[in-house]
Short mmCIF file of C-alpha atoms in Angstrom, two decimals:
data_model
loop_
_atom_site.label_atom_id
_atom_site.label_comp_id
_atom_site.label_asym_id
_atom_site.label_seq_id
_atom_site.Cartn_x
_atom_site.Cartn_y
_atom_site.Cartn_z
CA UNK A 1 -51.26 7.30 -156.06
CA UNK A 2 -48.99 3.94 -155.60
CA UNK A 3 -48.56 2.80 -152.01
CA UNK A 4 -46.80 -0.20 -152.63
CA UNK A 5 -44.70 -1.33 -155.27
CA UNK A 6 -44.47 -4.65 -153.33
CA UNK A 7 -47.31 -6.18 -156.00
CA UNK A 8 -49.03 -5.99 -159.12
CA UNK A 9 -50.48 -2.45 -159.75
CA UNK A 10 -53.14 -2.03 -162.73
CA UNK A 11 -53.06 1.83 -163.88
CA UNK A 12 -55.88 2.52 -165.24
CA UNK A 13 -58.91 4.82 -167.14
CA UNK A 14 -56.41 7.07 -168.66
CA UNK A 15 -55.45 7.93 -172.29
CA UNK A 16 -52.33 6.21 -172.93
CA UNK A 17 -49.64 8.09 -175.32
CA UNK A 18 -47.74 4.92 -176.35
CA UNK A 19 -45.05 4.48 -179.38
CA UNK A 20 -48.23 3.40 -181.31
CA UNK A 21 -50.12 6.34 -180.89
CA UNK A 22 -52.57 7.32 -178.25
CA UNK A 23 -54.31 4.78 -176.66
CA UNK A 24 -57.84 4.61 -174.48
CA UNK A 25 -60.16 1.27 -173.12
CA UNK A 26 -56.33 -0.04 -172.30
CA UNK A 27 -54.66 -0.59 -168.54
CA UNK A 28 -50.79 -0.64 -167.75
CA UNK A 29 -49.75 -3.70 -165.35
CA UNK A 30 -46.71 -2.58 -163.06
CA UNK A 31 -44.57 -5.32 -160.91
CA UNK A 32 -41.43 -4.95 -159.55
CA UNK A 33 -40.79 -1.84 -161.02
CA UNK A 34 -40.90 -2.44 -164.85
CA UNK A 35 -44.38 -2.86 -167.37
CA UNK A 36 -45.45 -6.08 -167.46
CA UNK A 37 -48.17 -5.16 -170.13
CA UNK A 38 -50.28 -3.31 -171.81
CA UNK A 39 -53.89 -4.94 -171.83
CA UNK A 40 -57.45 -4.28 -172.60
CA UNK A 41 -59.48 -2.52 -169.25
CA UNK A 42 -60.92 -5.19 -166.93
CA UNK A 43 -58.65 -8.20 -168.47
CA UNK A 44 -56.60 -8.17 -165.56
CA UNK A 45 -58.02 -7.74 -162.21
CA UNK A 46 -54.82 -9.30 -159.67
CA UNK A 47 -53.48 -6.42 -158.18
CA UNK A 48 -53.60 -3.00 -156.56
CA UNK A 49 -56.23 -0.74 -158.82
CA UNK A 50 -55.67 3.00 -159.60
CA UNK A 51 -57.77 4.67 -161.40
CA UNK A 52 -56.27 7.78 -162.93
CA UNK A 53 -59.70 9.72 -163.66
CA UNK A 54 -59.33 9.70 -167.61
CA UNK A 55 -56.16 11.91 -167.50
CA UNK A 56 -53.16 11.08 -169.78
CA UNK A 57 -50.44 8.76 -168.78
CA UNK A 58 -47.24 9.80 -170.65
CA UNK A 59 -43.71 8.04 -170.56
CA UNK A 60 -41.47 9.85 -168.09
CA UNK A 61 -39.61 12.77 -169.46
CA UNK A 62 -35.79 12.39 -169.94
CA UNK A 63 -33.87 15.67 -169.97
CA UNK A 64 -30.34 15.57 -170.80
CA UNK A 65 -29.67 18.81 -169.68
CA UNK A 66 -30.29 19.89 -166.20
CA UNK A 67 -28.04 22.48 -164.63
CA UNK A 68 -30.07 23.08 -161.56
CA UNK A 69 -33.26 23.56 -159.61
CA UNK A 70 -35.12 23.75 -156.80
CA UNK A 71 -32.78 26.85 -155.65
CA UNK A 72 -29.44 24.49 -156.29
CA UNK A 73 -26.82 24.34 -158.78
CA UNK A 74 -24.97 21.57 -159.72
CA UNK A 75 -21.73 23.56 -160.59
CA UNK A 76 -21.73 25.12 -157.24
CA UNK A 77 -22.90 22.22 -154.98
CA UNK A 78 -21.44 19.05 -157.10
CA UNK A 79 -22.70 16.45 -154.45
CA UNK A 80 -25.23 14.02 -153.52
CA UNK A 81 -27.44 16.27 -151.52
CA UNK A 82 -27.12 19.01 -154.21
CA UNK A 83 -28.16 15.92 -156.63
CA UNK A 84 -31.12 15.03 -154.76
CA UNK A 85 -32.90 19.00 -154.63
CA UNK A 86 -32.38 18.86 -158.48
CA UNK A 87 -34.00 15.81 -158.94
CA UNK A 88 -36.84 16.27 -157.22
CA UNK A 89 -37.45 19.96 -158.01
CA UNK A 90 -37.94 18.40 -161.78
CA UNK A 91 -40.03 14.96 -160.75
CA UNK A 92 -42.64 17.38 -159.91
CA UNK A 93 -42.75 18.30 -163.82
CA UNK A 94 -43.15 15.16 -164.89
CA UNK A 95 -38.94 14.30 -165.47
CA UNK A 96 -38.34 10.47 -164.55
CA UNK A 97 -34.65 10.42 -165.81
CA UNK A 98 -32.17 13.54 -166.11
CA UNK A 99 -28.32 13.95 -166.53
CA UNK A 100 -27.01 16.49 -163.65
CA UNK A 101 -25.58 18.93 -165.63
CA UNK A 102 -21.87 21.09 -165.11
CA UNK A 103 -20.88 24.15 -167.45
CA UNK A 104 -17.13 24.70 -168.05
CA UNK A 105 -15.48 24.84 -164.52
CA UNK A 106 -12.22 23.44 -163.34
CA UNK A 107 -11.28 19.75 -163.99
CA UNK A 108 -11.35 19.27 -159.94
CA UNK A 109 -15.18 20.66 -159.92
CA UNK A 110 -15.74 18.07 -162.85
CA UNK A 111 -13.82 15.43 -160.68
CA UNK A 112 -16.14 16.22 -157.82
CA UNK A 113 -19.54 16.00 -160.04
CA UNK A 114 -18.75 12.49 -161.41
CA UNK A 115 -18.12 11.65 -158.08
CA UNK A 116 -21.48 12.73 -156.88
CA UNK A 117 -23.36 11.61 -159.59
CA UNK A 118 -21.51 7.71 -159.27
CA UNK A 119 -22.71 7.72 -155.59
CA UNK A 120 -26.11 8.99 -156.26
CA UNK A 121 -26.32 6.02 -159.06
CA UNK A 122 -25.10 3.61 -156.52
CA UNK A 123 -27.45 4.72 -153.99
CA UNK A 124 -30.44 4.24 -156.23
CA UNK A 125 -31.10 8.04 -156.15
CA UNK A 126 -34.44 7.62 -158.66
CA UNK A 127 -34.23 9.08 -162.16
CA UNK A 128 -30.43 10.10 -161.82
CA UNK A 129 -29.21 8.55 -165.50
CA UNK A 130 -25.45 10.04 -165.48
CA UNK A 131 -24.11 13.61 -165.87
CA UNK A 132 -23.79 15.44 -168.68
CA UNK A 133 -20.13 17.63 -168.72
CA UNK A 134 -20.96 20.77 -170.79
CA UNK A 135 -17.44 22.34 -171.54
CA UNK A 136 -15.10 23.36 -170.82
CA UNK A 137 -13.42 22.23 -173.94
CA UNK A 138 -15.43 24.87 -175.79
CA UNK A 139 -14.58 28.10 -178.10
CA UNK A 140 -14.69 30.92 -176.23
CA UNK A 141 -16.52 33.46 -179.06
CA UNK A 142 -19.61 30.81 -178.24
CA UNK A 143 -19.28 30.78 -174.82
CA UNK A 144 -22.36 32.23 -173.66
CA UNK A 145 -22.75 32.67 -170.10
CA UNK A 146 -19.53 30.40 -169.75
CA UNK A 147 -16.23 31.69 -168.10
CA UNK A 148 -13.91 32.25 -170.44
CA UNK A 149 -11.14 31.96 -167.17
CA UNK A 150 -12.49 28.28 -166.76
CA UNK A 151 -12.36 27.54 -170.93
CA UNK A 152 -9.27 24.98 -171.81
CA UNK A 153 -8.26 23.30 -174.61
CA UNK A 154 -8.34 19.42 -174.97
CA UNK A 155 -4.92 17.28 -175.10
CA UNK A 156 -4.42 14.12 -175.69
CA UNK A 157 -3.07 13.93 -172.28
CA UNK A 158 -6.67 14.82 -171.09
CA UNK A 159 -8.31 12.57 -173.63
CA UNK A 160 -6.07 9.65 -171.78
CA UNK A 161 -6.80 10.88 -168.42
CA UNK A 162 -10.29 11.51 -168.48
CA UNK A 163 -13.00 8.75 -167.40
CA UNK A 164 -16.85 7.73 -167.92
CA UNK A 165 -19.07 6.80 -165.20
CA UNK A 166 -18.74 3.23 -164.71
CA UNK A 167 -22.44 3.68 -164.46
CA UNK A 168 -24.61 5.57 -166.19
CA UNK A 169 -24.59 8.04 -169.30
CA UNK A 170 -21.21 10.73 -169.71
CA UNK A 171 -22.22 12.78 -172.25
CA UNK A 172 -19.49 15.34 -173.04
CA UNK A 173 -20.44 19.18 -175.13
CA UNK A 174 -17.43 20.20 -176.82
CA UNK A 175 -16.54 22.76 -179.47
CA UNK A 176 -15.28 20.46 -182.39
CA UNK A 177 -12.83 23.07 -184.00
CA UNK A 178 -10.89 22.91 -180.48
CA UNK A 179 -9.95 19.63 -180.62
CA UNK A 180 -7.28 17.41 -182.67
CA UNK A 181 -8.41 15.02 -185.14
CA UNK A 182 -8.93 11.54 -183.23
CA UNK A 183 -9.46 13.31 -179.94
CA UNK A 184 -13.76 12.25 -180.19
CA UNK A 185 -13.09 8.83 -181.50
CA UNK A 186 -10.59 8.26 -178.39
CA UNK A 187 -13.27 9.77 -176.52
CA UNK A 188 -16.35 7.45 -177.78
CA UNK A 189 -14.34 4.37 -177.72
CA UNK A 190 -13.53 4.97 -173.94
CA UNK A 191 -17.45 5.12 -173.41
CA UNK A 192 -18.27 8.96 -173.56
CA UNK A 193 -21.29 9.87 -175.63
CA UNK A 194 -19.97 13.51 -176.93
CA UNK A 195 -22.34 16.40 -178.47
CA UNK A 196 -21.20 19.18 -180.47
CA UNK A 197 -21.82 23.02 -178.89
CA UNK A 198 -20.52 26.52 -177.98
CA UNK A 199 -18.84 26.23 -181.00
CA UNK A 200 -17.63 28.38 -184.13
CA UNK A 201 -17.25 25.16 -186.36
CA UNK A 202 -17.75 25.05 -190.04
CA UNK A 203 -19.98 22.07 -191.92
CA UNK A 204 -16.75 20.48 -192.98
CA UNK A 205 -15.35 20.20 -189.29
CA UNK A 206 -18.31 19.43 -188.13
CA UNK A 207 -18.96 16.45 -190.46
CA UNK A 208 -15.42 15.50 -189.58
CA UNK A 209 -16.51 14.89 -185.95
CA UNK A 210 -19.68 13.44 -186.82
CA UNK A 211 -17.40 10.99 -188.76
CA UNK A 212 -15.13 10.20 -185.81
CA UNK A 213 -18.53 9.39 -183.79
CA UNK A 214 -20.15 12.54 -182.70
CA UNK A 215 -23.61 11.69 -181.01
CA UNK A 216 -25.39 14.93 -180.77
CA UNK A 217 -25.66 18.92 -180.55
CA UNK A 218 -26.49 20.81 -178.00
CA UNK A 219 -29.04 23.51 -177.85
CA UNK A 220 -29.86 23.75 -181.48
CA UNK A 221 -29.48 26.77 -182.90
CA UNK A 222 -28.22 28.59 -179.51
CA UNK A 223 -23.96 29.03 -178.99
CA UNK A 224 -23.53 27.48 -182.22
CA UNK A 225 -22.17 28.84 -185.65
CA UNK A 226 -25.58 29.31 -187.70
CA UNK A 227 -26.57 28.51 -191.14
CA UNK A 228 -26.10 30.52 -194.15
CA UNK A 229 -26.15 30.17 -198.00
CA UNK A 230 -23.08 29.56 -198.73
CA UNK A 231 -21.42 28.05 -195.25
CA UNK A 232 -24.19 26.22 -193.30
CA UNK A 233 -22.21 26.29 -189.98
CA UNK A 234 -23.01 23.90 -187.26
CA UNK A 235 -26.27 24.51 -187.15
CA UNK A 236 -26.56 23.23 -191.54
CA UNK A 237 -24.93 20.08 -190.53
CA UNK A 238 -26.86 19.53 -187.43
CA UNK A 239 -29.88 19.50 -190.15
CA UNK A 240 -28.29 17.88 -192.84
CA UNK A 241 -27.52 15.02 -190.85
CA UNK A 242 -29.78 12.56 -190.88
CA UNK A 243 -28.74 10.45 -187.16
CA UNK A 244 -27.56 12.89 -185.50
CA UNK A 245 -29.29 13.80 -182.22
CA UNK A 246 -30.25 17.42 -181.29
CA UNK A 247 -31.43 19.43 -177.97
CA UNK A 248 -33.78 22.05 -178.29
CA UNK A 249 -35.49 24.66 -175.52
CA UNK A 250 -38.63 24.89 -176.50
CA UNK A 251 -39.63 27.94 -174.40
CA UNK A 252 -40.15 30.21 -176.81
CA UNK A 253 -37.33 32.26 -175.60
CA UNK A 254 -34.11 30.52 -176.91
CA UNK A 255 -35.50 29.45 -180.19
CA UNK A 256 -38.11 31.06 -182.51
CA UNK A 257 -41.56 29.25 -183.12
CA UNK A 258 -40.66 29.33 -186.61
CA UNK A 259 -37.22 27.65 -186.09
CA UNK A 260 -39.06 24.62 -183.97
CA UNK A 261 -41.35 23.93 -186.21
CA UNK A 262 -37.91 23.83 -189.13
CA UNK A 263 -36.18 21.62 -186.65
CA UNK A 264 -38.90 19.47 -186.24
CA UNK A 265 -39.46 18.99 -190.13
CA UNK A 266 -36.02 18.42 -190.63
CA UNK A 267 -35.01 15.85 -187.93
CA UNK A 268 -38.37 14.91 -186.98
CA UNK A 269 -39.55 12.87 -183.60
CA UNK A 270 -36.89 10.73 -183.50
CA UNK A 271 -34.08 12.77 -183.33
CA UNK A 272 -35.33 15.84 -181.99
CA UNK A 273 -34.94 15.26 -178.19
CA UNK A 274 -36.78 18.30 -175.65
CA UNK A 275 -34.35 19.63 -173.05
CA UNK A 276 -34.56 22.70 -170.18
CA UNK A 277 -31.48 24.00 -169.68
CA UNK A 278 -32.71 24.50 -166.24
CA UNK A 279 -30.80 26.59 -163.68
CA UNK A 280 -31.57 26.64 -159.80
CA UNK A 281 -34.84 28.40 -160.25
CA UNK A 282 -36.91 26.04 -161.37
CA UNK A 283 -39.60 24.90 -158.81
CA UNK A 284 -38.80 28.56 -156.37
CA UNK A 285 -39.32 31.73 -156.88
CA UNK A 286 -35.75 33.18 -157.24
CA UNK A 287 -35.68 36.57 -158.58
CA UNK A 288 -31.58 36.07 -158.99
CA UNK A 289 -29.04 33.28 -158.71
CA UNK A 290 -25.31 33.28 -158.43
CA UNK A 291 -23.80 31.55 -161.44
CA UNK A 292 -19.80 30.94 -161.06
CA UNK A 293 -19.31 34.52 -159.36
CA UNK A 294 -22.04 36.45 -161.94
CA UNK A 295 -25.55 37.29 -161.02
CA UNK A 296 -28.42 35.85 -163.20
CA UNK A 297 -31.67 37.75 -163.24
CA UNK A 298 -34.72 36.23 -163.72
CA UNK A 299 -37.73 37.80 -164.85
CA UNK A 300 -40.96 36.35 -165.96
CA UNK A 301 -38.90 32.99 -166.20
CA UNK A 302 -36.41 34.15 -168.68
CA UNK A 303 -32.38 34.19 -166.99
CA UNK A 304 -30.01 36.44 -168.38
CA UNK A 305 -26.60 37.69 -166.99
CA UNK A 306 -25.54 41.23 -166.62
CA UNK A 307 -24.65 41.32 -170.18
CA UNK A 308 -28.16 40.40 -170.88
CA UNK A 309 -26.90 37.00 -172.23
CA UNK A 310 -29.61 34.52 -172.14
CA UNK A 311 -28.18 32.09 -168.87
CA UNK A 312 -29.65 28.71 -168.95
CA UNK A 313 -33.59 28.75 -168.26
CA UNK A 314 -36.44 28.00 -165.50
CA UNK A 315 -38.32 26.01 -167.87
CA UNK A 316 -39.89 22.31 -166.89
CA UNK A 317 -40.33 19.36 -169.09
CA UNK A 318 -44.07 19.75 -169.09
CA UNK A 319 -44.23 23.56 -170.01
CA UNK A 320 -41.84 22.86 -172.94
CA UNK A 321 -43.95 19.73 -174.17
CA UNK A 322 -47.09 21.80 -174.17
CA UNK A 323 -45.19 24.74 -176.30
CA UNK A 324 -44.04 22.87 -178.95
CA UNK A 325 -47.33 20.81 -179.09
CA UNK A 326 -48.92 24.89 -179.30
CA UNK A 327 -46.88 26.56 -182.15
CA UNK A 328 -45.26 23.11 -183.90
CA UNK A 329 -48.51 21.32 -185.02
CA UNK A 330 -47.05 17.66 -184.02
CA UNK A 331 -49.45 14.99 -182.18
CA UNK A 332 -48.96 13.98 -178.14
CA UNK A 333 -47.19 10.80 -179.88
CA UNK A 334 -44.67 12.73 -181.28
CA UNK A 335 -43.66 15.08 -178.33
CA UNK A 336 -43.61 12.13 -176.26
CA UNK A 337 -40.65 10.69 -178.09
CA UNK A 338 -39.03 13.97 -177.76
CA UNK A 339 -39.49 13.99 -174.68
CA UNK A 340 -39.00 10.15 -173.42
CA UNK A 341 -38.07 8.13 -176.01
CA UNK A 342 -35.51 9.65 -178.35
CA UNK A 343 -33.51 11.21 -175.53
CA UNK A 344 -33.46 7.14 -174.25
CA UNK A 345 -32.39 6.54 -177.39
CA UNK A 346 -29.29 9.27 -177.49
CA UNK A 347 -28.45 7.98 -173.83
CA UNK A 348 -28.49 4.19 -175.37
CA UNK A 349 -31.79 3.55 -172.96
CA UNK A 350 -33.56 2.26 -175.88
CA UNK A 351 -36.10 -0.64 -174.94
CA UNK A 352 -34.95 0.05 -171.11
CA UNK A 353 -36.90 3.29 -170.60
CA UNK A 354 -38.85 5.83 -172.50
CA UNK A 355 -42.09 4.40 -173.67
CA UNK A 356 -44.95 2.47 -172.48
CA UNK A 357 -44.52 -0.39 -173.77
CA UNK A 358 -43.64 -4.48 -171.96
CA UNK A 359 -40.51 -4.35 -170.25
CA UNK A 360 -39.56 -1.18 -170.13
CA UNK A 361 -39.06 1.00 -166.90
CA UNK A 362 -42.67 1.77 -164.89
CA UNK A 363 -41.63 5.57 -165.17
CA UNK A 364 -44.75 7.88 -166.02
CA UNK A 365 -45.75 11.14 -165.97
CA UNK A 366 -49.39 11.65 -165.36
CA UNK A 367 -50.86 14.75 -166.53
CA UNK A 368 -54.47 16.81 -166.56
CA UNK A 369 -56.50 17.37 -169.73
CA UNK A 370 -54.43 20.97 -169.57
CA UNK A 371 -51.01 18.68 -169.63
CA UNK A 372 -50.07 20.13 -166.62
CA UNK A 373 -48.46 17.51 -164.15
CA UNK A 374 -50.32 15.44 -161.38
CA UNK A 375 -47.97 12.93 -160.61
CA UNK A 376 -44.80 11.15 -161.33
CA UNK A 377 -43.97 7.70 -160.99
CA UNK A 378 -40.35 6.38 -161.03
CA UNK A 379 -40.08 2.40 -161.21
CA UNK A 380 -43.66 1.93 -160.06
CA UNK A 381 -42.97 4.47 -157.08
CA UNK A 382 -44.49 7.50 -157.06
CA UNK A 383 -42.12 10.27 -156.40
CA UNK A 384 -44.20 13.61 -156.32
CA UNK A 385 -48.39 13.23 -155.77
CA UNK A 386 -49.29 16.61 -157.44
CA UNK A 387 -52.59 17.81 -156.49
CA UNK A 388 -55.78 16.25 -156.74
CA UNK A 389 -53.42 13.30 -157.28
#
């Protein structure tokens, strides 16, 4: 695809999904890892030439919540090399930026994880954009497939104790109801973006948190306190809200078609951010996994535990894009902010990465006129040549 990212490159002969729409007769200019332009076909003719056979050049994916994959789990292996399977098991979906991604587990595993994650952003491991620290300050009648041994509430002592990445994105899932008033402002002022999940909250302590600078929810719809006439839970705020980000697994498993295509009317594009949940089978062919000392089956691509709990997901970035184009009735413009550009946004990437657009990151995913993946590109590299690439 790109052998050299030492000069110009001129992508080219591909649909372009762009914050403007979809775009054709236009070529992308790469240098030095970022987009120089966008600019008519054949204006430009300094540089390396690839033509990309009329397929359709999408921003990279961004997924914010990425437990595992290619046969590793983050919460078992919280290092570099564990870091590096993950990422690359994804980049062959089409994912240019993801936050490694721990479920509630002792504070030394969570010591261990930002560790990992700081080297791998010092080392220039590609697409790694921070960690996202799900739990454990959760409730445990939400918990899910979380250990309710490993479930603790939040202090203040914690609040004091507990750091961001000096680089890179912290975003920290906690149950609102289980923590003090003040605790998430002290938390966002020291740099953490925090999301709301596995929670039993009501709308009023909900709006409370989205008043001391909640950013987010987590999984709409799933470990959450739903929405009902007369107390609309977490779920009724998440809605009612009009900046608030949310997650969503769109793989028809986790969430209904008809509760997409709600969320979608009700936060729209630009706050409705695509994530996997992905656990370590993702890019194998696992049957099973070992999750914290439980075994998670996996059949047909759904994981559930031995209570039949639903336990993360194998889904990729590109299979859930292509679902919620199928049963939601939104345009490629639209999933591609909910995939790329609103979860830039939420990580405060905005005009960084996310879109096509001048200056922004030279990360891509390249996919077939079925939008199935054919190669990724991160900072005018590319990371995975799929086939035919």
């Amino acid at each position: 695809m790109i052998r050299s990212t030492a000069q110009r490159t001129i992508l080219s002969n591909a649909r372009l999904v762009t914050p403007t729409g979809v775009l054709k007769g236009q070529d992308v200019l790469v240098s030095e890892g970022r987009i120089e332009a966008v600019v008519p076909t054949g204006s430009e003719t300094e540089g390396e030439l690839v033509n990309l056979l009329g397929r359709t050049l999408f921003p990279g994916f961004i997924d914010t919540q990425v437990n595992g994959g290619g046969g590793a789990l983050f919460n078992s292996e919280p290092t570099l090399e564990s870091i590096r399977t993950i990422s690359r098991a994804h980049a062959r979906f089409g994912t240019t930026g993801l936050l490694p991604t721990l479920i509630s587990d002792e504070l030394e595993v969570i010591e261990a994880g930002l560790t990992a994650v700081s080297k791998a952003i010092d080392h220039g491991e590609p697409g790694i954009l921070g960690i996202h620290i799900e739990g454990p300050f959760i409730n445990e009648a939400r918990r899910g497939v979380h250990s309710a041994e490993k479930i603790r509430r939040l202090t203040m002592e914690m609040v004091e104790q507990l750091k961001p990445l000096a680089e890179g994105a912290t975003l920290l899932t906690l149950a609102p109801e289980q923590v003090e008033p003040g605790m998430i402002a002290a938390l966002v002022a020291k740099g953490f973006i925090v999301s709301a999940g596995h929670s039993a909250a009501s709308y009023a302590e909900v709006r409370r948190a989205l008043g001391e600078g909640l950013r987010g929810f987590t999984h709409l719809f799933n470990a959450m306190s739903p929405f009902t006439a007369r107390e609309p839970g977490m779920v009724g705020a998440a809605l009612d809200h009009d900046q608030a980000y949310c997650g969503l697994i769109a793989d028809g498993v986790h969430v209904s078609d008809a509760a997409l295509r709600l969320a979608f009317r009700a936060k729209g594009p630009g706050r409705l951010m695509l994530v996997t949940d992905a656990m370590p089978p993702l890019g194998t062919d696992l049957d099973h996994f070992d999750l914290l000392g439980e075994t998670v089956s996996v059949n047909h691509g759904v994981c559930r535990d031995g209570r039949g709990a639903l336990a993360g997901s194998s889904l990729d970035m590109a299979s859930a894009l292509r679902h919620f184009l199928s049963v939601s009735g939104c345009g490629l413009a639209e999933v591609a902010r909910m995939a790329s550009t609103t979860p830039a946004q939420f990580l405060g990437l905005a005009g960084i990465r996310g879109a096509i657009a001048e200056g922004q990151a030279a990360d891509f995913a390249i996919l077939d006129e079925g939008l199935r993946p054919v190669a990724t590109i991160i900072a005018g590299a590319t990371v995975w040549p799929g086939r035919d690439a």
